[in-house]
Every structure is written in structure tokens, then in C-alpha cells.
């Protein structure tokens, strides 16, 4: 039997699907925190989520007939639910509402690793030249320069700023190599939002979100969001660019051992580039998260 999730995890909003991809009147099945769920959309387009009994993927269903529903909300193009007491708010991404941004979901990808491992990989710039060669990094520009990390008490999130990296092709819209500045936020134990220099407009930043759905302690689905300033690329091209990057991360992630994230800072050798990872692990520990991690032995 899987271990019951900790209370903090149970009471979070969790992403479960790209709202547009849920078919009206048809059942989609998924797993959240070891709990089987069923989802659909009503004729009004609103998502409905409930505890799955014997429904099968693709079954026809009238959403009106589902009476015992889990809490649900749509944000950033995705459907979110909660198995415990749903918090009033979900973390903000104010840029998403800017009228000239191209917002898109970029796929929901199953990965055989814990959700916190996937967050940590997303924060790591050190792998760019080796995993995303000639796109997000290239040799000999392998150095992760000094950057700042803090935990914002006010917003209850990890924030890494002044991260800089030389990138051959920072975005779909990039035409030359450029030193890119990154800001990383971790505003939710299983979600991260990245702001990076925008090749098309120096005064603004492209936004990339990764929302992890913890299916079990060792499996998750990565739901990707792009909120871009790009007046030339098609949505298909922008999606494909992000899917290429993530396709390179997936085998690396699945090779990580152990699949749960160890929270003890001594368990994996810390180097300077791991500063944000150390802050993230400590933040999870302080919150009391035990799902998908190996807690510090007390
Ligand atoms: Fe990566």
C-alpha cells in the first residue's frame, strides 16, 4: 500500500490536465497522489473531476450526472484539483494575463521520477551544455556564474535571481547566441516558473512554467506552459521547441537514483550551481513535505 501523502501535499491544488484537451462528455482517467481520478468537461466547457470508480478512459459521460465532485479550478490553461482542503488561492503568474502574450500548453509528459526531482532539474543550469547542446548551452561556456537565492517569506516561494548563461539558441525567436538572464520561482512545492530574457524585446521576459502532477511518489506528469513574446513563430513551432528541450530532459530524469528527492543536504555533493537546489530542499523540509522525497533523518 502506498503511504498516505502528508497533509501539506494533500491540501495543495494539483494540476491534472490541460483544460482544452479534456473532451466534453468523455472520461479521462489519471492518478494523483496514488488516487485514481476521472475527469471530463461539461457542455459549458468547465472541467469536472471526481474519484474514479469503474470508469474507463474514453467512456461517454454527462458531466451533470457527476454529483460527488472534487474541488476544481482552471488556471494557466490547466485544470487543478485538490484531495484535501483546497486553499483559496493558487500562486500568481501575472504575465499570463498580458494581452500580447502567446500562451500555450506544451504537453503533459509522464516521467518515471518524483515530482520534486523534476522541479530540481528545472532549476539546474549546469546541465544545459551537456543535455541541451547547441540550444540552451554549448562548450566551452559551461560555467554557472554566481547568482542569488532567497526564500521570500511574504510570498512563500523560493526565488533565484541574476542567473546568467551563454546560450546558442535561447528561444525559438533567437537568431544569435546571447547571454540570457534567468529568474526562477518555486511558488508551489511541485511547480516552478522561469523568466528568461526575451530575444524579441529586451525590456520583457518570456515565461515558462513547469507544473508537476505527482501521480505516485516516484512517477509524475510534467505539464508545460509557455507564455511568450514572439510575433513570428507559430504555436506549433513554439510547442515543438519546448517539447524538444523536454524530450532531452526525460531520459536524464528517469536515470536519477533514488527517484525520490533526498532532502538531506549532505546526501548529494553540493556545488555552487546547486544553491537553488539546496534552498528548494530546505524549503520542502521546513514545510514538512514527505511525499516524493526522502526526509532528513531526525
Ligand atoms: Fe533541461
mmCIF file of C-alpha atoms and ligand atoms in Angstrom:
data_model
loop_
_atom_site.group_PDB
_atom_site.id
_atom_site.type_symbol
_atom_site.label_atom_id
_atom_site.label_comp_id
_atom_site.label_asym_id
_atom_site.label_seq_id
_atom_site.Cartn_x
_atom_site.Cartn_y
_atom_site.Cartn_z
ATOM 1 C CA UNK A 1 0.000 0.000 0.000
ATOM 2 C CA UNK A 2 1.331 3.448 -0.812
ATOM 3 C CA UNK A 3 1.976 5.741 2.105
ATOM 4 C CA UNK A 4 -0.687 8.416 2.631
ATOM 5 C CA UNK A 5 0.504 11.827 1.458
ATOM 6 C CA UNK A 6 1.480 14.392 4.069
ATOM 7 C CA UNK A 7 -1.165 16.972 4.988
ATOM 8 C CA UNK A 8 0.615 19.850 3.259
ATOM 9 C CA UNK A 9 0.697 17.952 -0.047
ATOM 10 C CA UNK A 10 -2.860 16.737 0.339
ATOM 11 C CA UNK A 11 -4.138 20.284 0.820
ATOM 12 C CA UNK A 12 -2.448 21.747 -2.271
ATOM 13 C CA UNK A 13 -4.001 22.469 -5.631
ATOM 14 C CA UNK A 14 -2.549 19.945 -8.106
ATOM 15 C CA UNK A 15 -2.527 20.141 -11.876
ATOM 16 C CA UNK A 16 -4.255 17.200 -13.603
ATOM 17 C CA UNK A 17 -4.842 18.112 -17.274
ATOM 18 C CA UNK A 18 -4.634 20.756 -19.981
ATOM 19 C CA UNK A 19 -8.221 22.047 -19.860
ATOM 20 C CA UNK A 20 -8.587 22.340 -23.660
ATOM 21 C CA UNK A 21 -7.524 18.748 -24.109
ATOM 22 C CA UNK A 22 -10.289 17.370 -21.869
ATOM 23 C CA UNK A 23 -13.017 16.228 -24.229
ATOM 24 C CA UNK A 24 -16.564 17.331 -23.441
ATOM 25 C CA UNK A 25 -18.678 14.338 -22.469
ATOM 26 C CA UNK A 26 -15.832 11.806 -22.417
ATOM 27 C CA UNK A 27 -13.998 10.392 -19.416
ATOM 28 C CA UNK A 28 -10.264 10.793 -18.983
ATOM 29 C CA UNK A 29 -8.585 8.833 -16.220
ATOM 30 C CA UNK A 30 -5.467 9.776 -14.306
ATOM 31 C CA UNK A 31 -3.704 9.330 -10.997
ATOM 32 C CA UNK A 32 -2.958 11.925 -8.317
ATOM 33 C CA UNK A 33 -1.145 11.109 -5.056
ATOM 34 C CA UNK A 34 -1.807 7.383 -5.667
ATOM 35 C CA UNK A 35 -5.521 8.151 -6.008
ATOM 36 C CA UNK A 36 -7.347 7.209 -9.247
ATOM 37 C CA UNK A 37 -9.285 10.156 -10.670
ATOM 38 C CA UNK A 38 -11.761 10.612 -13.507
ATOM 39 C CA UNK A 39 -12.164 13.885 -15.397
ATOM 40 C CA UNK A 40 -14.360 15.344 -18.070
ATOM 41 C CA UNK A 41 -15.790 18.685 -19.218
ATOM 42 C CA UNK A 42 -19.431 19.692 -19.184
ATOM 43 C CA UNK A 43 -21.201 21.271 -22.150
ATOM 44 C CA UNK A 44 -20.339 24.655 -20.601
ATOM 45 C CA UNK A 45 -16.663 23.732 -21.091
ATOM 46 C CA UNK A 46 -15.972 23.611 -17.354
ATOM 47 C CA UNK A 47 -13.849 20.732 -16.065
ATOM 48 C CA UNK A 48 -15.316 18.227 -13.591
ATOM 49 C CA UNK A 49 -13.062 15.958 -11.516
ATOM 50 C CA UNK A 50 -14.088 13.103 -9.224
ATOM 51 C CA UNK A 51 -12.748 9.979 -7.534
ATOM 52 C CA UNK A 52 -12.691 7.238 -10.139
ATOM 53 C CA UNK A 53 -14.653 4.066 -9.519
ATOM 54 C CA UNK A 54 -15.097 1.826 -12.550
ATOM 55 C CA UNK A 55 -14.998 4.474 -15.300
ATOM 56 C CA UNK A 56 -12.690 3.766 -18.205
ATOM 57 C CA UNK A 57 -10.734 6.188 -20.329
ATOM 58 C CA UNK A 58 -12.918 7.270 -23.261
ATOM 59 C CA UNK A 59 -16.280 6.303 -21.686
ATOM 60 C CA UNK A 60 -19.134 8.623 -22.570
ATOM 61 C CA UNK A 61 -20.497 10.588 -19.636
ATOM 62 C CA UNK A 62 -22.798 13.505 -18.963
ATOM 63 C CA UNK A 63 -20.915 15.754 -16.512
ATOM 64 C CA UNK A 64 -24.277 16.780 -14.991
ATOM 65 C CA UNK A 65 -24.646 13.258 -13.585
ATOM 66 C CA UNK A 66 -21.450 13.549 -11.527
ATOM 67 C CA UNK A 67 -22.593 14.613 -8.078
ATOM 68 C CA UNK A 68 -19.622 13.870 -5.832
ATOM 69 C CA UNK A 69 -17.072 16.278 -7.260
ATOM 70 C CA UNK A 70 -13.622 17.289 -6.131
ATOM 71 C CA UNK A 71 -12.780 20.994 -5.948
ATOM 72 C CA UNK A 72 -11.688 22.284 -9.332
ATOM 73 C CA UNK A 73 -10.228 25.402 -10.894
ATOM 74 C CA UNK A 74 -8.762 26.362 -14.235
ATOM 75 C CA UNK A 75 -5.592 28.434 -14.271
ATOM 76 C CA UNK A 76 -2.877 28.992 -16.881
ATOM 77 C CA UNK A 77 -4.735 26.735 -19.311
ATOM 78 C CA UNK A 78 -4.708 23.807 -16.904
ATOM 79 C CA UNK A 79 -7.229 22.073 -14.656
ATOM 80 C CA UNK A 80 -6.284 21.852 -10.966
ATOM 81 C CA UNK A 81 -7.883 19.843 -8.191
ATOM 82 C CA UNK A 82 -7.356 19.091 -4.515
ATOM 83 C CA UNK A 83 -7.843 15.907 -2.487
ATOM 84 C CA UNK A 84 -7.960 17.699 0.875
ATOM 85 C CA UNK A 85 -8.993 21.206 1.872
ATOM 86 C CA UNK A 86 -8.430 23.405 -1.156
ATOM 87 C CA UNK A 87 -6.560 26.652 -0.497
ATOM 88 C CA UNK A 88 -8.320 29.869 -1.509
ATOM 89 C CA UNK A 89 -5.590 30.902 -3.938
ATOM 90 C CA UNK A 90 -3.191 29.395 -6.431
ATOM 91 C CA UNK A 91 0.193 31.075 -6.971
ATOM 92 C CA UNK A 92 0.019 34.092 -9.319
ATOM 93 C CA UNK A 93 1.642 34.391 -12.762
ATOM 94 C CA UNK A 94 0.565 37.968 -13.593
ATOM 95 C CA UNK A 95 2.264 37.928 -17.033
ATOM 96 C CA UNK A 96 -0.196 35.275 -18.220
ATOM 97 C CA UNK A 97 -2.908 37.964 -18.468
ATOM 98 C CA UNK A 98 -0.877 40.371 -20.638
ATOM 99 C CA UNK A 99 -2.833 40.718 -23.870
ATOM 100 C CA UNK A 100 0.049 40.401 -26.345
ATOM 101 C CA UNK A 101 1.496 37.204 -24.932
ATOM 102 C CA UNK A 102 1.192 33.898 -26.714
ATOM 103 C CA UNK A 103 0.064 31.471 -24.012
ATOM 104 C CA UNK A 104 0.060 27.767 -24.677
ATOM 105 C CA UNK A 105 0.145 24.403 -23.009
ATOM 106 C CA UNK A 106 3.046 22.376 -24.391
ATOM 107 C CA UNK A 107 2.031 18.882 -23.477
ATOM 108 C CA UNK A 108 1.655 16.643 -20.457
ATOM 109 C CA UNK A 109 4.550 14.206 -20.291
ATOM 110 C CA UNK A 110 4.699 11.180 -17.994
ATOM 111 C CA UNK A 111 8.071 10.726 -16.296
ATOM 112 C CA UNK A 112 9.222 7.886 -14.102
ATOM 113 C CA UNK A 113 10.673 10.084 -11.353
ATOM 114 C CA UNK A 114 9.280 12.000 -8.373
ATOM 115 C CA UNK A 115 7.804 15.460 -8.915
ATOM 116 C CA UNK A 116 10.435 17.195 -6.706
ATOM 117 C CA UNK A 117 13.248 15.648 -8.769
ATOM 118 C CA UNK A 118 11.690 17.187 -11.880
ATOM 119 C CA UNK A 119 11.451 20.611 -10.180
ATOM 120 C CA UNK A 120 15.089 20.391 -9.160
ATOM 121 C CA UNK A 121 16.203 19.507 -12.695
ATOM 122 C CA UNK A 122 14.248 22.501 -13.994
ATOM 123 C CA UNK A 123 16.227 24.771 -11.616
ATOM 124 C CA UNK A 124 19.599 23.416 -12.697
ATOM 125 C CA UNK A 125 21.537 25.400 -15.300
ATOM 126 C CA UNK A 126 24.632 23.200 -15.028
ATOM 127 C CA UNK A 127 23.183 20.583 -17.380
ATOM 128 C CA UNK A 128 22.453 22.948 -20.287
ATOM 129 C CA UNK A 129 25.657 22.443 -22.347
ATOM 130 C CA UNK A 130 25.595 18.661 -21.878
ATOM 131 C CA UNK A 131 21.883 17.852 -22.233
ATOM 132 C CA UNK A 132 20.617 20.733 -24.399
ATOM 133 C CA UNK A 133 23.779 21.007 -26.508
ATOM 134 C CA UNK A 134 23.767 23.880 -29.014
ATOM 135 C CA UNK A 135 20.351 25.069 -27.843
ATOM 136 C CA UNK A 136 20.475 26.132 -24.178
ATOM 137 C CA UNK A 137 24.241 25.770 -23.813
ATOM 138 C CA UNK A 138 27.452 24.715 -25.514
ATOM 139 C CA UNK A 139 31.021 24.015 -24.589
ATOM 140 C CA UNK A 140 33.239 25.729 -23.577
ATOM 141 C CA UNK A 141 30.595 28.004 -21.934
ATOM 142 C CA UNK A 142 29.849 25.575 -19.116
ATOM 143 C CA UNK A 143 30.276 27.841 -16.113
ATOM 144 C CA UNK A 144 27.309 28.538 -13.872
ATOM 145 C CA UNK A 145 28.037 32.052 -12.664
ATOM 146 C CA UNK A 146 27.280 33.258 -9.152
ATOM 147 C CA UNK A 147 23.586 34.039 -8.637
ATOM 148 C CA UNK A 148 21.300 34.955 -5.729
ATOM 149 C CA UNK A 149 18.787 32.706 -3.988
ATOM 150 C CA UNK A 150 16.301 33.650 -1.325
ATOM 151 C CA UNK A 151 13.127 32.286 0.169
ATOM 152 C CA UNK A 152 10.514 35.006 0.060
ATOM 153 C CA UNK A 153 8.639 34.854 3.368
ATOM 154 C CA UNK A 154 5.937 37.128 2.064
ATOM 155 C CA UNK A 155 5.129 35.028 -0.968
ATOM 156 C CA UNK A 156 6.294 31.700 0.484
ATOM 157 C CA UNK A 157 8.411 30.843 -2.533
ATOM 158 C CA UNK A 158 11.999 30.114 -3.497
ATOM 159 C CA UNK A 159 13.438 32.788 -5.764
ATOM 160 C CA UNK A 160 16.715 32.579 -7.730
ATOM 161 C CA UNK A 161 17.772 35.777 -9.485
ATOM 162 C CA UNK A 162 20.670 37.098 -11.594
ATOM 163 C CA UNK A 163 21.203 33.679 -13.145
ATOM 164 C CA UNK A 164 23.143 34.180 -16.397
ATOM 165 C CA UNK A 165 24.087 31.687 -19.040
ATOM 166 C CA UNK A 166 25.527 31.899 -22.554
ATOM 167 C CA UNK A 167 23.021 30.226 -24.870
ATOM 168 C CA UNK A 168 23.373 29.391 -28.570
ATOM 169 C CA UNK A 169 19.622 29.405 -29.117
ATOM 170 C CA UNK A 170 17.760 30.729 -26.113
ATOM 171 C CA UNK A 171 14.275 30.571 -27.659
ATOM 172 C CA UNK A 172 12.513 29.810 -30.888
ATOM 173 C CA UNK A 173 12.772 33.530 -31.751
ATOM 174 C CA UNK A 174 16.556 33.721 -31.097
ATOM 175 C CA UNK A 175 18.749 34.262 -34.154
ATOM 176 C CA UNK A 176 22.164 34.515 -32.482
ATOM 177 C CA UNK A 177 23.859 33.299 -29.311
ATOM 178 C CA UNK A 178 23.169 35.532 -26.309
ATOM 179 C CA UNK A 179 23.860 35.729 -22.601
ATOM 180 C CA UNK A 180 20.490 35.030 -21.138
ATOM 181 C CA UNK A 181 19.317 36.140 -17.731
ATOM 182 C CA UNK A 182 17.036 33.846 -15.806
ATOM 183 C CA UNK A 183 14.828 34.273 -12.769
ATOM 184 C CA UNK A 184 13.403 31.114 -11.242
ATOM 185 C CA UNK A 185 10.450 30.995 -8.891
ATOM 186 C CA UNK A 186 9.283 27.938 -6.997
ATOM 187 C CA UNK A 187 5.897 29.162 -5.737
ATOM 188 C CA UNK A 188 4.452 25.670 -5.072
ATOM 189 C CA UNK A 189 6.264 22.528 -3.875
ATOM 190 C CA UNK A 190 5.703 20.857 -7.273
ATOM 191 C CA UNK A 191 5.690 23.831 -9.677
ATOM 192 C CA UNK A 192 8.297 26.222 -10.972
ATOM 193 C CA UNK A 193 8.126 29.325 -13.154
ATOM 194 C CA UNK A 194 11.061 30.595 -15.150
ATOM 195 C CA UNK A 195 11.512 34.096 -16.575
ATOM 196 C CA UNK A 196 14.173 34.473 -19.232
ATOM 197 C CA UNK A 197 15.430 37.298 -21.438
ATOM 198 C CA UNK A 198 13.223 37.652 -24.442
ATOM 199 C CA UNK A 199 15.120 37.752 -27.779
ATOM 200 C CA UNK A 200 12.382 39.894 -29.357
ATOM 201 C CA UNK A 201 12.023 42.561 -26.643
ATOM 202 C CA UNK A 202 14.875 43.388 -24.256
ATOM 203 C CA UNK A 203 12.564 45.005 -21.748
ATOM 204 C CA UNK A 204 10.439 41.914 -21.177
ATOM 205 C CA UNK A 205 10.797 38.258 -20.309
ATOM 206 C CA UNK A 206 9.473 35.041 -21.730
ATOM 207 C CA UNK A 207 7.762 32.881 -19.112
ATOM 208 C CA UNK A 208 7.964 29.099 -18.950
ATOM 209 C CA UNK A 209 6.108 27.142 -16.291
ATOM 210 C CA UNK A 210 6.507 23.526 -15.292
ATOM 211 C CA UNK A 211 3.653 22.106 -13.243
ATOM 212 C CA UNK A 212 4.231 18.606 -11.907
ATOM 213 C CA UNK A 213 1.381 16.260 -11.173
ATOM 214 C CA UNK A 214 2.591 13.818 -8.502
ATOM 215 C CA UNK A 215 0.952 10.569 -9.618
ATOM 216 C CA UNK A 216 2.829 8.405 -7.132
ATOM 217 C CA UNK A 217 5.893 9.104 -5.042
ATOM 218 C CA UNK A 218 8.083 8.000 -7.945
ATOM 219 C CA UNK A 219 6.041 8.974 -11.009
ATOM 220 C CA UNK A 220 4.782 12.302 -12.219
ATOM 221 C CA UNK A 221 3.433 14.109 -15.248
ATOM 222 C CA UNK A 222 5.082 17.338 -16.349
ATOM 223 C CA UNK A 223 2.626 19.909 -17.693
ATOM 224 C CA UNK A 224 4.412 22.702 -19.527
ATOM 225 C CA UNK A 225 3.277 26.270 -20.060
ATOM 226 C CA UNK A 226 4.822 28.856 -22.363
ATOM 227 C CA UNK A 227 3.824 32.498 -22.151
ATOM 228 C CA UNK A 228 5.907 34.147 -24.825
ATOM 229 C CA UNK A 229 6.606 37.435 -26.539
ATOM 230 C CA UNK A 230 7.029 36.146 -30.077
ATOM 231 C CA UNK A 231 5.295 37.755 -33.028
ATOM 232 C CA UNK A 232 6.714 35.491 -35.731
ATOM 233 C CA UNK A 233 6.734 31.820 -34.662
ATOM 234 C CA UNK A 234 3.653 29.656 -34.963
ATOM 235 C CA UNK A 235 2.197 27.973 -31.887
ATOM 236 C CA UNK A 236 3.186 24.628 -33.399
ATOM 237 C CA UNK A 237 6.817 25.780 -33.693
ATOM 238 C CA UNK A 238 6.860 27.193 -30.160
ATOM 239 C CA UNK A 239 5.405 23.970 -28.781
ATOM 240 C CA UNK A 240 7.832 21.829 -30.731
ATOM 241 C CA UNK A 241 10.796 23.846 -29.422
ATOM 242 C CA UNK A 242 9.752 23.263 -25.803
ATOM 243 C CA UNK A 243 8.951 19.597 -26.428
ATOM 244 C CA UNK A 244 12.421 19.078 -27.944
ATOM 245 C CA UNK A 245 14.005 20.531 -24.806
ATOM 246 C CA UNK A 246 11.862 18.436 -22.509
ATOM 247 C CA UNK A 247 12.433 15.300 -24.608
ATOM 248 C CA UNK A 248 16.138 15.741 -23.834
ATOM 249 C CA UNK A 249 15.452 16.042 -20.085
ATOM 250 C CA UNK A 250 13.183 12.998 -19.768
ATOM 251 C CA UNK A 251 15.841 10.223 -20.047
ATOM 252 C CA UNK A 252 18.175 12.138 -17.727
ATOM 253 C CA UNK A 253 15.409 12.463 -15.153
ATOM 254 C CA UNK A 254 14.429 8.815 -15.408
ATOM 255 C CA UNK A 255 18.019 7.767 -14.752
ATOM 256 C CA UNK A 256 18.162 9.594 -11.445
ATOM 257 C CA UNK A 257 18.626 7.459 -8.383
ATOM 258 C CA UNK A 258 16.920 7.405 -5.978
ATOM 259 C CA UNK A 259 13.724 8.505 -7.715
ATOM 260 C CA UNK A 260 12.567 10.345 -4.612
ATOM 261 C CA UNK A 261 14.421 13.556 -3.798
ATOM 262 C CA UNK A 262 16.739 13.265 -0.773
ATOM 263 C CA UNK A 263 16.253 16.346 1.407
ATOM 264 C CA UNK A 264 19.382 15.867 3.494
ATOM 265 C CA UNK A 265 21.824 18.454 2.085
ATOM 266 C CA UNK A 266 24.693 16.044 2.736
ATOM 267 C CA UNK A 267 23.228 13.238 0.642
ATOM 268 C CA UNK A 268 24.466 14.564 -2.699
ATOM 269 C CA UNK A 269 27.616 16.648 -3.079
ATOM 270 C CA UNK A 270 26.673 20.333 -3.069
ATOM 271 C CA UNK A 271 28.470 22.574 -5.540
ATOM 272 C CA UNK A 272 27.863 26.254 -6.147
ATOM 273 C CA UNK A 273 25.475 25.578 -9.014
ATOM 274 C CA UNK A 274 23.277 23.663 -6.604
ATOM 275 C CA UNK A 275 22.488 26.727 -4.495
ATOM 276 C CA UNK A 276 18.881 26.891 -5.688
ATOM 277 C CA UNK A 277 18.500 23.122 -5.237
ATOM 278 C CA UNK A 278 19.715 23.393 -1.637
ATOM 279 C CA UNK A 279 17.264 26.219 -0.937
ATOM 280 C CA UNK A 280 14.451 24.190 -2.531
ATOM 281 C CA UNK A 281 15.247 21.083 -0.475
ATOM 282 C CA UNK A 282 15.391 23.110 2.732
ATOM 283 C CA UNK A 283 12.079 24.818 1.912
ATOM 284 C CA UNK A 284 10.395 21.424 1.349
ATOM 285 C CA UNK A 285 11.830 20.169 4.659
ATOM 286 C CA UNK A 286 10.614 23.215 6.556
ATOM 287 C CA UNK A 287 7.153 22.842 5.099
ATOM 288 C CA UNK A 288 7.012 19.219 6.224
ATOM 289 C CA UNK A 289 6.659 17.704 2.751
ATOM 290 C CA UNK A 290 7.302 13.956 2.836
ATOM 291 C CA UNK A 291 5.632 12.880 -0.431
ATOM 292 C CA UNK A 292 8.106 12.107 -3.226
ATOM 293 C CA UNK A 293 11.096 12.922 -1.051
ATOM 294 C CA UNK A 294 13.403 11.177 1.403
ATOM 295 C CA UNK A 295 13.034 13.363 4.522
ATOM 296 C CA UNK A 296 16.048 14.295 6.620
ATOM 297 C CA UNK A 297 16.510 11.603 9.291
ATOM 298 C CA UNK A 298 15.634 13.053 12.685
HETATM 299 FE FE1 LIG B 1 16.851 20.545 -19.048
#
